[in-house]
Coordinates of C-alpha atoms and ligand atoms in Angstrom, one line a residue:
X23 CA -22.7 18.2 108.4
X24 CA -21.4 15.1 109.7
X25 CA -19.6 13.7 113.3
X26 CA -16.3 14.0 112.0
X27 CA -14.9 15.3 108.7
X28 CA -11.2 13.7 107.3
X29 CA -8.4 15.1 105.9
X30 CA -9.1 14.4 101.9
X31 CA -7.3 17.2 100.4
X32 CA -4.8 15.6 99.3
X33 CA -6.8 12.6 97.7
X34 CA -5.8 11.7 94.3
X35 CA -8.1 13.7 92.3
X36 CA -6.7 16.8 93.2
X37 CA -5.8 19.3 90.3
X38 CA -1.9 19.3 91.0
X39 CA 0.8 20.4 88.6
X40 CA 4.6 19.9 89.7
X41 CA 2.7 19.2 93.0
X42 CA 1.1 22.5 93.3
X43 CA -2.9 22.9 92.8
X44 CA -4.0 24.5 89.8
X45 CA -6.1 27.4 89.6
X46 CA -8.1 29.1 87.4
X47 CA -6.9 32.2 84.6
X48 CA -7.9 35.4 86.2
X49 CA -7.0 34.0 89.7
X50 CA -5.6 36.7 92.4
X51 CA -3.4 35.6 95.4
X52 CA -2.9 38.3 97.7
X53 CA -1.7 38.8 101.9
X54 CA -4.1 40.4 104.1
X55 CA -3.5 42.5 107.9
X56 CA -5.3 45.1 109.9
X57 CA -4.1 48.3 110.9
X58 CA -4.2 47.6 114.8
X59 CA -2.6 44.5 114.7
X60 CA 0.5 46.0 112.5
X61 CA 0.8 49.7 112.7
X62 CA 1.5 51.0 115.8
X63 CA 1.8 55.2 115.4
X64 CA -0.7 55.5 118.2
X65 CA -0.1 58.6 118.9
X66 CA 0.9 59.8 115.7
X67 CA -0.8 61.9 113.5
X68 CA -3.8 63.0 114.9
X69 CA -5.5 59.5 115.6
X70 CA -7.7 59.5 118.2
X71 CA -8.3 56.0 120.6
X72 CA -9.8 53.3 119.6
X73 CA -11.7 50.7 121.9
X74 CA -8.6 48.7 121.1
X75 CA -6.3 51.4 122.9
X76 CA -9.0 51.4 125.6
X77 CA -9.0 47.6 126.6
X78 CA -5.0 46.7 126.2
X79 CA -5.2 48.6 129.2
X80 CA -7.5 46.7 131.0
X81 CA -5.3 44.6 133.4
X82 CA -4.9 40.6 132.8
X83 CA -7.1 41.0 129.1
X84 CA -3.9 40.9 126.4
X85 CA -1.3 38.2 127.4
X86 CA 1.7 39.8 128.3
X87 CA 0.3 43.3 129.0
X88 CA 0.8 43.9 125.0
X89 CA -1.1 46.5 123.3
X90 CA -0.8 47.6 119.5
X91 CA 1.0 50.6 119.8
X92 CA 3.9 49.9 118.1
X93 CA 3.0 46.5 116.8
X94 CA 5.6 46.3 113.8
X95 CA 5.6 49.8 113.3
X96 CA 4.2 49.6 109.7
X97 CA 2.9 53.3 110.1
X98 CA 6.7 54.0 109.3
X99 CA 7.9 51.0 107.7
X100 CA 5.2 50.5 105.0
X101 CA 7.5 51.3 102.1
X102 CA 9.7 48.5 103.4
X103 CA 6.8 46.2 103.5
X104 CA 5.8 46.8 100.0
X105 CA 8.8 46.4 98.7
X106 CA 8.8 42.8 100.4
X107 CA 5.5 42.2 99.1
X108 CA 6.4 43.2 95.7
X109 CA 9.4 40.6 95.9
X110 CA 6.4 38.1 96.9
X111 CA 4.6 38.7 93.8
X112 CA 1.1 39.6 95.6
X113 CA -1.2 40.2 93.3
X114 CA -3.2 42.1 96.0
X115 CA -2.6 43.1 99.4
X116 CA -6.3 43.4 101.7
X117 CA -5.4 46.0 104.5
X118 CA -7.7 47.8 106.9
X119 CA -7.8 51.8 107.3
X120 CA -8.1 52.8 110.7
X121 CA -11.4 54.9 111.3
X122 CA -9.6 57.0 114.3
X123 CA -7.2 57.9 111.9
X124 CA -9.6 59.2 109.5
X125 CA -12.0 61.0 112.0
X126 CA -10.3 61.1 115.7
X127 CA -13.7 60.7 117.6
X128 CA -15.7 59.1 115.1
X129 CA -17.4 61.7 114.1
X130 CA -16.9 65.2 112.2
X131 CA -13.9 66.7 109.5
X132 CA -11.5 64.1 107.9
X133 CA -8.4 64.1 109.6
X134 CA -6.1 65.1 106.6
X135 CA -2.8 63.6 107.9
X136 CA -4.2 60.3 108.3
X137 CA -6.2 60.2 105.0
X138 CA -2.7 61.0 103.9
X139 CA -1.1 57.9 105.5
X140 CA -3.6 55.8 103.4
X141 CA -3.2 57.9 100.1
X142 CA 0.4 57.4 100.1
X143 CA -0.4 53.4 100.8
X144 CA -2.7 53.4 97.8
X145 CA -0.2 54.8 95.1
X146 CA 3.2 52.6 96.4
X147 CA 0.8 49.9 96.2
X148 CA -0.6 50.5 92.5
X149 CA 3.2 51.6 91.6
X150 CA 4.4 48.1 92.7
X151 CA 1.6 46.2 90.5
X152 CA -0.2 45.6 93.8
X153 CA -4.2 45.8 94.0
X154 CA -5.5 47.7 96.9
X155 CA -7.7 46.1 99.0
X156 CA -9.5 48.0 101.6
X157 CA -11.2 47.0 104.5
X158 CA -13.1 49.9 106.2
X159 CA -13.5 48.1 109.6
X160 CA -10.9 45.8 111.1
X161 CA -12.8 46.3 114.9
X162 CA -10.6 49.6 115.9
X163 CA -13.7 51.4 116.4
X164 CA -13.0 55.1 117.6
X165 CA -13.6 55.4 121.5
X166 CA -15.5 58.3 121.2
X167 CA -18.0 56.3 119.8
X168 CA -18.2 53.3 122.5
X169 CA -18.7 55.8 125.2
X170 CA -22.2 57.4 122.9
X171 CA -22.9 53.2 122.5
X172 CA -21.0 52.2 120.3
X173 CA -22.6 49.4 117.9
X174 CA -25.5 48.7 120.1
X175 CA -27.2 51.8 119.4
X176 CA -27.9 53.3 115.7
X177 CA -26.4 56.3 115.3
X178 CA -23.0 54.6 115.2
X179 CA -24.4 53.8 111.8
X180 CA -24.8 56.9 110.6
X181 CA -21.3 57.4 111.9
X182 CA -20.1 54.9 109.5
X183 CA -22.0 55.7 106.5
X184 CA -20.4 59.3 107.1
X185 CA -16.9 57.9 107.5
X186 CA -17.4 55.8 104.7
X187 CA -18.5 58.6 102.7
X188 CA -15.0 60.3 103.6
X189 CA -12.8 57.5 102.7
X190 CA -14.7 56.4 99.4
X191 CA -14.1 60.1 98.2
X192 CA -10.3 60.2 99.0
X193 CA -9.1 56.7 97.8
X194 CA -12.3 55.8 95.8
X195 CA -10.5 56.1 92.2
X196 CA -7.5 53.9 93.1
X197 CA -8.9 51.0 95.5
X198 CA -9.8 47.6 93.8
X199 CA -11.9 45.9 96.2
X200 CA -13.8 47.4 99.2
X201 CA -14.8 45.2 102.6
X202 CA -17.1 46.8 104.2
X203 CA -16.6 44.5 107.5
X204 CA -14.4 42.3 108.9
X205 CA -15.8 39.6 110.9
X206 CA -19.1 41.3 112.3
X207 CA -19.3 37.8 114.0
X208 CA -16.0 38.8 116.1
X209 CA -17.2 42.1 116.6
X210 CA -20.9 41.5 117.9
X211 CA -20.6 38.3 119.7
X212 CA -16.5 37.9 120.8
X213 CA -16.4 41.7 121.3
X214 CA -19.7 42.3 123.3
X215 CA -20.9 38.6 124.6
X216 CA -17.9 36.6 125.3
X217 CA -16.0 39.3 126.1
X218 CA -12.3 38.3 125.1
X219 CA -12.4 41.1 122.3
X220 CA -13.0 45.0 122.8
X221 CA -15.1 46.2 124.1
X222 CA -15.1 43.5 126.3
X223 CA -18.6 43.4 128.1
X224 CA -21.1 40.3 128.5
X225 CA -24.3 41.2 127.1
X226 CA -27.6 40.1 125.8
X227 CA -30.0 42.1 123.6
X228 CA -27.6 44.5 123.4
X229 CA -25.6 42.2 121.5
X230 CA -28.1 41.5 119.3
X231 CA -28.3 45.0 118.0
X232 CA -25.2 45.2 117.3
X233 CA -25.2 42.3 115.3
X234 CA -27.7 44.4 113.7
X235 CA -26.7 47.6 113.8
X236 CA -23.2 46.0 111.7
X237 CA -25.1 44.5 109.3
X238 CA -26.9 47.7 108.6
X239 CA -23.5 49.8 108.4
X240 CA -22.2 47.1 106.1
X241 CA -25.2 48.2 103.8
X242 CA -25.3 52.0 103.8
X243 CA -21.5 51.3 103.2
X244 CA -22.1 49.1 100.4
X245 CA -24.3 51.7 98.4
X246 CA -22.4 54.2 99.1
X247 CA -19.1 52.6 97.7
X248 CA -21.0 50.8 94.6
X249 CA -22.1 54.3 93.6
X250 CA -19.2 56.1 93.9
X251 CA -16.2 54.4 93.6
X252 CA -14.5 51.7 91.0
X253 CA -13.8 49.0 93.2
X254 CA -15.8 45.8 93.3
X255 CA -17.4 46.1 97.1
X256 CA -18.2 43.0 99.7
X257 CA -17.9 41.9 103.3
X258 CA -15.7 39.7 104.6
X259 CA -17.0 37.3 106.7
X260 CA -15.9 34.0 109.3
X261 CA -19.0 31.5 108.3
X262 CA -18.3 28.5 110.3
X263 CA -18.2 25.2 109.4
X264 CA -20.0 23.3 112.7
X265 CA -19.9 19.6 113.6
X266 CA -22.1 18.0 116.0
X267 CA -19.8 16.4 118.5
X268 CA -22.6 13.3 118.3
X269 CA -25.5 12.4 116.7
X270 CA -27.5 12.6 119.8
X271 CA -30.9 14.6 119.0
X272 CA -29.9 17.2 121.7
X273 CA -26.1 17.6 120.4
X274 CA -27.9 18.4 116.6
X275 CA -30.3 21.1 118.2
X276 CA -27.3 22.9 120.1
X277 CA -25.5 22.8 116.6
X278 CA -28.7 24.2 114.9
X279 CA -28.7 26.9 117.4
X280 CA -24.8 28.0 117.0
X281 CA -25.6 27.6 113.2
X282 CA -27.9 30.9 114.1
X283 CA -25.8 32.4 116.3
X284 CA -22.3 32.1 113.7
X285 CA -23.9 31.9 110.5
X286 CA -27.2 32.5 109.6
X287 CA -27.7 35.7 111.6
X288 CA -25.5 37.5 109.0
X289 CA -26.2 35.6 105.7
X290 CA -29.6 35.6 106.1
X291 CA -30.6 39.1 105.8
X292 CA -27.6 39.5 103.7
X293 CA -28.1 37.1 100.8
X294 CA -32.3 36.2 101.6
X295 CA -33.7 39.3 102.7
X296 CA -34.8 37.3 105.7
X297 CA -33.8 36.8 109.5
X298 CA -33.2 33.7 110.6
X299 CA -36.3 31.7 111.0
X300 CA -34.4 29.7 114.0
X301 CA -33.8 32.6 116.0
X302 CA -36.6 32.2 118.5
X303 CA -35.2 28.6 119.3
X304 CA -31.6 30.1 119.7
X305 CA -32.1 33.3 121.6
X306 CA -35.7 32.5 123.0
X307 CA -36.6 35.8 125.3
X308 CA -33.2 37.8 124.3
X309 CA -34.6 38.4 120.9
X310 CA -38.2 38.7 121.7
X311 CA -38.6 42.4 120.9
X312 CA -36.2 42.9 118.4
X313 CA -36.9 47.1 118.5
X314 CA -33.5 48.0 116.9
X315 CA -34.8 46.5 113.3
X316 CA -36.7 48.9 111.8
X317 CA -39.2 48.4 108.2
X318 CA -36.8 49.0 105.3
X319 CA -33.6 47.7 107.0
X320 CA -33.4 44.5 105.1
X321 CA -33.6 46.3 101.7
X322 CA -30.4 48.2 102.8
X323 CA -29.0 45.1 104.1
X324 CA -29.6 42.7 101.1
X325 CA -27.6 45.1 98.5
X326 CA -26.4 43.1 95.9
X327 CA -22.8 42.0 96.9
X328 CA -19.7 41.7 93.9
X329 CA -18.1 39.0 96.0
X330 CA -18.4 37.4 99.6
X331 CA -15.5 37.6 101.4
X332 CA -14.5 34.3 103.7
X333 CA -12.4 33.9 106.5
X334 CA -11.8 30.3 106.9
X335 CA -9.4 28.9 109.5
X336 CA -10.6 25.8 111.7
X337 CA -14.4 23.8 111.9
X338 CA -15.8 24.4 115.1
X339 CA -17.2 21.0 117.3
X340 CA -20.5 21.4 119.0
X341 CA -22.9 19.9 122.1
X342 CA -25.5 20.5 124.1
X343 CA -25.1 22.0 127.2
X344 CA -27.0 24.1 129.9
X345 CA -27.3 27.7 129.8
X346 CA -24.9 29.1 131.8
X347 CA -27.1 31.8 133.2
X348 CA -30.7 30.2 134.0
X349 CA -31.9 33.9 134.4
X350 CA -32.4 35.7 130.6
X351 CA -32.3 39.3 131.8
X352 CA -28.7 38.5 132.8
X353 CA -27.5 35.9 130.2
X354 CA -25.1 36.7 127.4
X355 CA -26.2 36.3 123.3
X356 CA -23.8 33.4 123.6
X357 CA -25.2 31.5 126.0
X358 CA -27.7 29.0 123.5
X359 CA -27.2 25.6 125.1
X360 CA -24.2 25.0 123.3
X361 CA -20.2 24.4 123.8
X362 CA -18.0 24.5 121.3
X363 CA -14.4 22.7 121.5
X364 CA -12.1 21.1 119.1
X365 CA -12.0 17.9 117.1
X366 CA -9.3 15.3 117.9
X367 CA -7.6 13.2 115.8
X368 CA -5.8 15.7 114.0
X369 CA -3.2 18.3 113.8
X370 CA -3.7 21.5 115.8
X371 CA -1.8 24.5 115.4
X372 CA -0.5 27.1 117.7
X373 CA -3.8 28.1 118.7
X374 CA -4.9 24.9 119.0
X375 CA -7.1 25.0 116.3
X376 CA -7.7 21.8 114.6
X377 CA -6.0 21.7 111.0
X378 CA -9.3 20.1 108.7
X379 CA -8.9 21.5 105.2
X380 CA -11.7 19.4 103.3
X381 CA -13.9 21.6 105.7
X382 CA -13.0 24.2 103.5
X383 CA -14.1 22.7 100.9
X384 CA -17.3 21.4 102.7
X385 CA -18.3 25.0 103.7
X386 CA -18.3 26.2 100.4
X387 CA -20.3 23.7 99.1
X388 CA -22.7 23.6 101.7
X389 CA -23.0 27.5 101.5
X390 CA -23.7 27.2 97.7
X391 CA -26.4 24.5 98.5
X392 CA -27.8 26.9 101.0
X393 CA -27.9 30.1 98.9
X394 CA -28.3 29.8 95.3
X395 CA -27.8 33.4 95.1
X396 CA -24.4 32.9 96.6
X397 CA -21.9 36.1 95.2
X398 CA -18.5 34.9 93.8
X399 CA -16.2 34.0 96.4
X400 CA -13.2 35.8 98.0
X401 CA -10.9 33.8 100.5
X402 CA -10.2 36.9 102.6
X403 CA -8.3 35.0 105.2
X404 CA -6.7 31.8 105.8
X405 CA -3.5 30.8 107.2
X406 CA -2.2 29.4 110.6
X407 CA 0.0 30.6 113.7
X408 CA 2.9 27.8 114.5
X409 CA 4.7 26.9 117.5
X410 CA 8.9 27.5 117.0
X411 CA 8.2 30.0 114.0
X412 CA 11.8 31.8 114.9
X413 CA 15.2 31.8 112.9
X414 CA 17.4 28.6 113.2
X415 CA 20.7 28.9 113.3
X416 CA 21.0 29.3 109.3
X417 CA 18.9 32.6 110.1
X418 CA 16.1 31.1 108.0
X419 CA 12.7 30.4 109.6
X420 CA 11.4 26.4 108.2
X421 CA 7.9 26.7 108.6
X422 CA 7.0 23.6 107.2
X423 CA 3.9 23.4 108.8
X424 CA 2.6 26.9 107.9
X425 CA 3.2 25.6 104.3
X426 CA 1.7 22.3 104.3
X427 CA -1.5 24.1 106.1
X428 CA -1.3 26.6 103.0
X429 CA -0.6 23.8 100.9
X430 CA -3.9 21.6 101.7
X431 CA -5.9 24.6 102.7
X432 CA -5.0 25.8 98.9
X433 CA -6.1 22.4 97.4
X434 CA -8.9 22.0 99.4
X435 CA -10.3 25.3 97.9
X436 CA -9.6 23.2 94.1
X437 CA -12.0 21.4 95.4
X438 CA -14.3 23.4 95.8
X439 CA -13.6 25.3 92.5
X440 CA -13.8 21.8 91.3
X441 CA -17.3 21.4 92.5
X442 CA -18.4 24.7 90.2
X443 CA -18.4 27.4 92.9
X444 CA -17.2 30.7 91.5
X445 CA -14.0 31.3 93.6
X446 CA -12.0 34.4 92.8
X447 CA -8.8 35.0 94.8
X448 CA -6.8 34.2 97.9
X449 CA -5.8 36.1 100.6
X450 CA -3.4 34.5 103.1
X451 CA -3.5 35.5 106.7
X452 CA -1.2 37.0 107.4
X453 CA 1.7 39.1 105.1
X454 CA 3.7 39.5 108.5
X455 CA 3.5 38.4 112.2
X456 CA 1.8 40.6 114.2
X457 CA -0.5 41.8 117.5
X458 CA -3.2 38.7 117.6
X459 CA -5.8 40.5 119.3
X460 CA -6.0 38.8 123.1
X461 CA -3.4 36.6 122.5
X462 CA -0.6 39.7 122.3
X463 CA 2.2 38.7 120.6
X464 CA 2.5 35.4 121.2
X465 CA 1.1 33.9 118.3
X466 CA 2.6 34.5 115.0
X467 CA 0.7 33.8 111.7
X468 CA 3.1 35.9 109.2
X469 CA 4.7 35.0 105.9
X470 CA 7.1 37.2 107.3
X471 CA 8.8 37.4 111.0
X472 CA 9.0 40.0 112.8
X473 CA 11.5 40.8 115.5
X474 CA 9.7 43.3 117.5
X475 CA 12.7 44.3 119.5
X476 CA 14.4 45.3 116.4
X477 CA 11.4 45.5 113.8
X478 CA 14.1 43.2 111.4
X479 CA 11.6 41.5 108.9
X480 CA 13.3 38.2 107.4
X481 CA 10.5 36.4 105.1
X482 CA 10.0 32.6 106.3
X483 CA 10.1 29.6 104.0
X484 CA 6.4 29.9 103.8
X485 CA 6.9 33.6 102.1
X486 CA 9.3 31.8 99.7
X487 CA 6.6 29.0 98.9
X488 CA 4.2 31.3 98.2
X489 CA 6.0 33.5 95.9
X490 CA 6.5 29.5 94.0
X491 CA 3.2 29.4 94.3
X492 CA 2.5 33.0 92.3
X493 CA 4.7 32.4 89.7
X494 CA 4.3 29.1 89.1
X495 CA 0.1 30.2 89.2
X496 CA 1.5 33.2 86.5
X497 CA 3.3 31.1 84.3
X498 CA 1.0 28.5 83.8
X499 CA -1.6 31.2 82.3
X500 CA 0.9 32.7 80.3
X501 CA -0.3 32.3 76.3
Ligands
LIG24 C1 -9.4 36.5 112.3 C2 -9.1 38.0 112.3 C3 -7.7 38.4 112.0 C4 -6.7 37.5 112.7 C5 -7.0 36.0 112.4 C6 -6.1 35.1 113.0 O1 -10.5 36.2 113.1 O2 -10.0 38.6 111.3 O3 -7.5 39.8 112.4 O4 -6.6 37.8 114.0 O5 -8.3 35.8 112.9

């Protein structure tokens, strides 16, 4: 780690042919989404609510009042959208299935028509030359299931195993690459400690176990799907790369302790068969007790990955700070001493994230340093949501800054590649604007824009970079 990190991707000992990096033969580059954030269909179909549904509702959470009920309506467009994808020359296209489509309340029978919905997927995909890729849990966890616990108690794991079970028997011959989670981080800690996601509480140990409880559900999955299916199965995680805001002893502790709290906690048990041996310093009484682990749950935990999915966007800055709470029966698994904001000096995009790409690189590096073990590497998500990303008066849509974030964020990963860690593919986030969680509609990461009043899709320069990109990539390799 250091204070500050610079922008060196573009140093001169970058692989770069006709000024695009070069990648390995064998490569993929793919697009990736979730089914709340682009479906819509709510209704449709038989799907039940999700905790998604349930907190759009909650007044003053989404900006705008915006929920993802019709989002861009890719429940009925998708043949449209794979047909644009298909022009894109995706190798791969990672979407999520939505559990309440597949069982309405979490529990019980498959839900044929919405099984359906992702069979059809499955085959226009394969038929276009596109590889599946299937995440299982994209966060729209069925409601049903919140309101027995949801991830803070265990039997939503059982739940999981049993819809996993379900969807591994229906799609299991034709999907290429199974993620078991996305972003457990989000889910545990945004979802049930910071609140800003659904479910939207503030808790402690409860938390905790759900932190657990995912990392446990990602296993039983992982079994299950390695056993009976053909696809090459991982997780898809959002590892951060943290920077002490100083080198002042107590600013280096508080980034030890969010080290825990965003990394460790999941890739410990999952590539060491260990938990974190800094958790006492980070959670102190919250995790005294630990009851939800039980003997045995790390052997379930630790099966072998095929790759490790990474969802890499921004570094985070970090300093000390007070607790929030002084009292530890009340305080939130977030509150560790620490704040985290954003380093200056840079370029920040539409969410004000900092643009940083050699942190990328970095991350990787450091993660191979850190785990010999490491699995080959999957960039599951990267990508960046731009202010003025709507069609000029040409009706085309110059997101030059998308591309030059894609651009470095690509070389950066050459880098890395460069330093001898096994990188496999790409998935940019995202194929197509879409609902971005709390932020509603209002922030746009696509390839593609959406006009939502109109659902028109017109693919922005970006989309046209990247399919340069592909080809270029595909001809290269060619004997
Ligand atoms: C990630 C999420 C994804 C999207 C991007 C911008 O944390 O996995 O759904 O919202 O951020």
């Amino acid at each position: 780690m250091s204070a500050s990190e610079t922008d060196r991707s573009l140093s001169p000992d970058v692989s770069v042919s006709g000024g695009l990096p070069v990648f390995p033969r064998g490569f993929f580059f793919g697009a990736a989404t979730a089914s709340y954030q682009i479906e819509g269909g709510a209704g449709e179909d038989g799907r039940g609510p999700s905790i998604w549904d349930t907190y759009c509702r909650r007044p003053g959470r989404i900006t705008g009042g915006a929920s993802g009920d019709v989002a861009c309506d890719h429940y009925h467009r998708w043949p449209e959208d794979i047909a644009l994808m298909k022009d894109l020359g995706l190798d791969t296209y990672r979407f999520s299935i939505a559990w309440p489509r597949i069982q309405p309340t979490g529990t019980g029978p498959a839900n044929t028509p919405g099984l359906d919905f992702y069979d059809r997927l499955v085959d226009a995909l394969l038929d276009a030359g596109i590889t599946p890729a299937a995440t299982l849990y994209h966060w729209d966890l069925p409601q049903a299931l919140e309101d027995t616990g949801g991830w803070r108690v265990r039997s939503t794991v059982d739940a999981f195993t049993d819809y996993t079970r379900i969807v591994a028997e229906r799609l299991g011959d034709r999907v290429g690459r199974w993620f078991t989670l996305n972003e457990p981080f989000c889910t545990a800690f945004v979802g049930h400690a910071i609140g800003r996601h659904a479910p939207g509480t503030r808790e402690g140990t409860p938390a905790l176990a759900a932190a657990h409880h995912l990392l446990l559900a990602h296993g039983h999955a992982a079994r299950i799907l390695k056993d009976t299916t053909r696809g090459d199965v991982g997780i898809a995680l959002n590892p951060d790369r943290l920077l002490p805001a100083t080198h002042d002893p107590a600013d280096l502790a508080a980034c030890a302790r969010a080290e825990t709290l965003h990394n460790t906690i999941w890739l410990d048990p999952l590539l060491a068969h260990r938990y974190p041996t800094t958790e006492t310093d980070t959670w102190g009484p919250l995790i005294q007790d630990p009851t939800w682990r039980h003997d045995g749950d790390l052997d379930i935990i630790t099966t072998p990955l095929d790759f490790l999915g990474i969802n890499y966007y921004r570094p985070i800055t970090i300093a000390h700070t007070p607790h929030q709470d002084p009292d530890p029966t009340t305080r939130t698994a977030t509150d560790i001493r620490a704040t985290e904001t954003w380093q200056d000096g840079v370029r920040h995009t539409a969410m004000d994230w900092p643009v940083v790409p050699s942190s990328l690189t970095d991350l990787l590096t450091d993660l191979k340093h850190r785990y010999p073990t490491l699995p080959p590497i999957v960039i599951t998500e990267n990508g960046s949501a731009e202010h003025g990303d709507t069609p000029g008066p040409d009706g085309r849509i110059h997101d030059t800054d998308r591309i030059t974030y894609l651009h470095t964020h690509l070389t950066a990963l050459t880098h890395a590649i460069n330093n001898g860690i096994d990188i496999r593919g790409y998935y940019a986030w995202s194929l197509m604007d879409n609902f971005e969680w709390a932020h509603g509609y209002t922030k746009r990461f696509g390839l593609i824009h959406i006009d939502y009043t109109t659902q028109t899709r017109t693919p922005k320069d970006s989309y046209h970079w990247y399919h340069h990109l592909i080809t270029h990539h595909h001809n290269t390799h060619t004997p």
